[in-house]
């Protein structure tokens, strides 16, 4: 089990191998290679969604190998909703929406852990609806 309340400085010291082991555990993947394939696909897709300071700050929180995959992508002009992200990633990888949702949750929960709550709040403010659940958070909507 991985602690969720580490100080921010401890999160930034995670190696890529440790990140993959966390994702392998969270996603119940049979091999590290499978976890790495899933991680690279989700990080690349996430890299197409974020822009500006949030993108730079998130890259700084990730292990260098993960940051390189994330930042190698050119952001889309219009970010997708959470469900749109799942459908797009499933089409790109040839997976089903259900398995893609599972993979995304396994990877993005590790990303959220590395980013910490403050940066995650900023990122979720930038993205359209449906993303909070992908990062393992409740989707809170203000009453009109």
CSV table of C-alpha atoms in Angstrom, one decimal:
chain,number,residue,atom,x,y,z
A,1,UNK,CA,0.0,0.0,0.0
A,2,UNK,CA,1.2,3.5,-0.7
A,3,UNK,CA,0.8,6.4,1.7
A,4,UNK,CA,-1.3,9.3,0.5
A,5,UNK,CA,-0.3,11.9,3.0
A,6,UNK,CA,3.5,12.3,2.2
A,7,UNK,CA,4.9,15.8,2.1
A,8,UNK,CA,5.3,17.3,-1.3
A,9,UNK,CA,9.1,16.9,-1.3
A,10,UNK,CA,8.8,13.2,-0.9
A,11,UNK,CA,6.5,12.8,-3.9
A,12,UNK,CA,9.0,14.4,-6.3
A,13,UNK,CA,11.7,11.9,-5.4
A,14,UNK,CA,9.8,9.0,-6.9
A,15,UNK,CA,11.7,7.2,-9.7
A,16,UNK,CA,10.1,6.1,-12.9
A,17,UNK,CA,10.5,2.5,-11.8
A,18,UNK,CA,8.7,3.2,-8.5
A,19,UNK,CA,6.0,5.0,-10.4
A,20,UNK,CA,5.5,2.0,-12.7
A,21,UNK,CA,5.4,-0.3,-9.7
A,22,UNK,CA,2.7,1.8,-8.1
A,23,UNK,CA,0.7,1.8,-11.3
A,24,UNK,CA,1.2,-1.9,-11.7
A,25,UNK,CA,-0.1,-2.4,-8.2
A,26,UNK,CA,-3.1,0.0,-8.6
A,27,UNK,CA,-4.0,-1.4,-12.1
A,28,UNK,CA,-3.4,-5.1,-11.1
A,29,UNK,CA,-1.2,-5.5,-14.3
A,30,UNK,CA,0.6,-8.8,-14.7
A,31,UNK,CA,3.9,-7.3,-15.7
A,32,UNK,CA,5.9,-4.1,-15.4
A,33,UNK,CA,6.0,-3.9,-19.2
A,34,UNK,CA,2.2,-3.8,-19.4
A,35,UNK,CA,2.2,-1.1,-16.7
A,36,UNK,CA,4.8,0.9,-18.7
A,37,UNK,CA,2.8,0.6,-22.0
A,38,UNK,CA,-0.3,1.8,-20.3
A,39,UNK,CA,1.6,4.6,-18.5
A,40,UNK,CA,3.2,5.9,-21.7
A,41,UNK,CA,-0.2,5.9,-23.5
A,42,UNK,CA,-2.1,7.8,-20.8
A,43,UNK,CA,0.7,10.3,-20.1
A,44,UNK,CA,1.0,11.1,-23.9
A,45,UNK,CA,-2.8,11.6,-24.0
A,46,UNK,CA,-2.7,13.8,-20.9
A,47,UNK,CA,0.1,15.8,-22.5
A,48,UNK,CA,-2.3,16.7,-25.3
A,49,UNK,CA,-4.8,18.2,-22.8
A,50,UNK,CA,-2.8,20.5,-20.5
A,51,UNK,CA,-1.2,23.9,-21.3
A,52,UNK,CA,0.6,26.7,-19.6
A,53,UNK,CA,2.0,26.8,-16.1
A,54,UNK,CA,0.0,23.7,-15.0
A,55,UNK,CA,1.6,21.7,-17.7
A,56,UNK,CA,5.1,22.9,-16.7
A,57,UNK,CA,4.5,22.3,-13.0
A,58,UNK,CA,3.1,18.8,-13.5
A,59,UNK,CA,6.1,17.9,-15.7
A,60,UNK,CA,8.3,19.0,-12.8
A,61,UNK,CA,6.5,16.7,-10.4
A,62,UNK,CA,7.0,13.6,-12.6
A,63,UNK,CA,10.0,11.3,-12.9
A,64,UNK,CA,12.1,12.4,-15.9
A,65,UNK,CA,11.1,9.5,-18.1
A,66,UNK,CA,7.4,10.2,-17.5
A,67,UNK,CA,7.9,14.0,-17.9
A,68,UNK,CA,9.5,13.4,-21.3
A,69,UNK,CA,6.5,11.3,-22.6
A,70,UNK,CA,4.1,13.9,-21.2
A,71,UNK,CA,5.8,17.0,-22.6
A,72,UNK,CA,6.6,15.5,-26.0
A,73,UNK,CA,2.9,16.0,-27.0
A,74,UNK,CA,1.5,19.1,-28.6
A,75,UNK,CA,-1.6,20.3,-26.7
A,76,UNK,CA,-4.9,20.2,-28.5
A,77,UNK,CA,-6.6,23.5,-29.1
A,78,UNK,CA,-9.7,22.4,-27.1
A,79,UNK,CA,-9.3,20.0,-24.2
A,80,UNK,CA,-11.6,17.0,-24.2
A,81,UNK,CA,-14.1,16.2,-21.5
A,82,UNK,CA,-13.2,13.3,-19.2
A,83,UNK,CA,-15.4,10.9,-21.3
A,84,UNK,CA,-14.1,12.4,-24.5
A,85,UNK,CA,-10.5,11.7,-23.3
A,86,UNK,CA,-11.4,8.0,-22.6
A,87,UNK,CA,-13.0,7.6,-26.0
A,88,UNK,CA,-10.1,9.3,-27.8
A,89,UNK,CA,-7.5,7.2,-25.9
A,90,UNK,CA,-9.4,4.0,-26.5
A,91,UNK,CA,-9.5,4.8,-30.3
A,92,UNK,CA,-5.8,5.5,-30.3
A,93,UNK,CA,-4.8,2.4,-28.4
A,94,UNK,CA,-7.4,0.0,-29.7
A,95,UNK,CA,-8.8,-0.7,-26.3
A,96,UNK,CA,-12.3,-0.7,-25.1
A,97,UNK,CA,-13.7,2.3,-23.1
A,98,UNK,CA,-13.9,0.1,-20.0
A,99,UNK,CA,-10.3,-1.0,-20.1
A,100,UNK,CA,-9.1,2.4,-21.1
A,101,UNK,CA,-11.0,3.9,-18.1
A,102,UNK,CA,-9.3,1.4,-15.8
A,103,UNK,CA,-5.9,2.1,-17.3
A,104,UNK,CA,-6.4,5.9,-17.1
A,105,UNK,CA,-7.5,5.7,-13.4
A,106,UNK,CA,-4.4,3.6,-12.5
A,107,UNK,CA,-2.0,6.1,-14.1
A,108,UNK,CA,-3.8,9.3,-13.2
A,109,UNK,CA,-4.1,8.3,-9.5
A,110,UNK,CA,-0.3,8.0,-9.4
A,111,UNK,CA,0.0,11.4,-11.3
A,112,UNK,CA,-2.3,13.0,-8.7
A,113,UNK,CA,-0.3,11.6,-5.9
A,114,UNK,CA,2.9,13.1,-7.4
A,115,UNK,CA,1.3,16.4,-8.2
A,116,UNK,CA,-0.3,17.0,-4.8
A,117,UNK,CA,-3.6,18.5,-3.9
A,118,UNK,CA,-2.8,22.2,-4.8
A,119,UNK,CA,-1.6,21.5,-8.3
A,120,UNK,CA,-4.4,19.0,-8.9
A,121,UNK,CA,-6.9,21.7,-7.9
A,122,UNK,CA,-5.4,24.0,-10.5
A,123,UNK,CA,-5.3,21.3,-13.2
A,124,UNK,CA,-8.9,20.3,-12.6
A,125,UNK,CA,-9.9,24.0,-12.9
A,126,UNK,CA,-8.3,24.1,-16.3
A,127,UNK,CA,-9.9,20.9,-17.7
A,128,UNK,CA,-13.6,20.4,-18.7
A,129,UNK,CA,-16.0,18.3,-16.7
A,130,UNK,CA,-15.5,14.6,-16.0
A,131,UNK,CA,-11.8,14.7,-15.2
A,132,UNK,CA,-11.9,14.7,-11.4
A,133,UNK,CA,-13.0,11.0,-11.3
A,134,UNK,CA,-10.2,10.0,-13.7
A,135,UNK,CA,-7.8,11.4,-11.1
A,136,UNK,CA,-9.6,9.6,-8.3
A,137,UNK,CA,-11.4,12.6,-6.9
A,138,UNK,CA,-15.1,13.4,-6.5
A,139,UNK,CA,-16.5,15.7,-9.2
A,140,UNK,CA,-18.0,18.5,-7.2
A,141,UNK,CA,-20.5,20.8,-9.0
A,142,UNK,CA,-21.8,24.1,-7.6
A,143,UNK,CA,-25.5,24.5,-7.3
A,144,UNK,CA,-26.9,27.1,-9.8
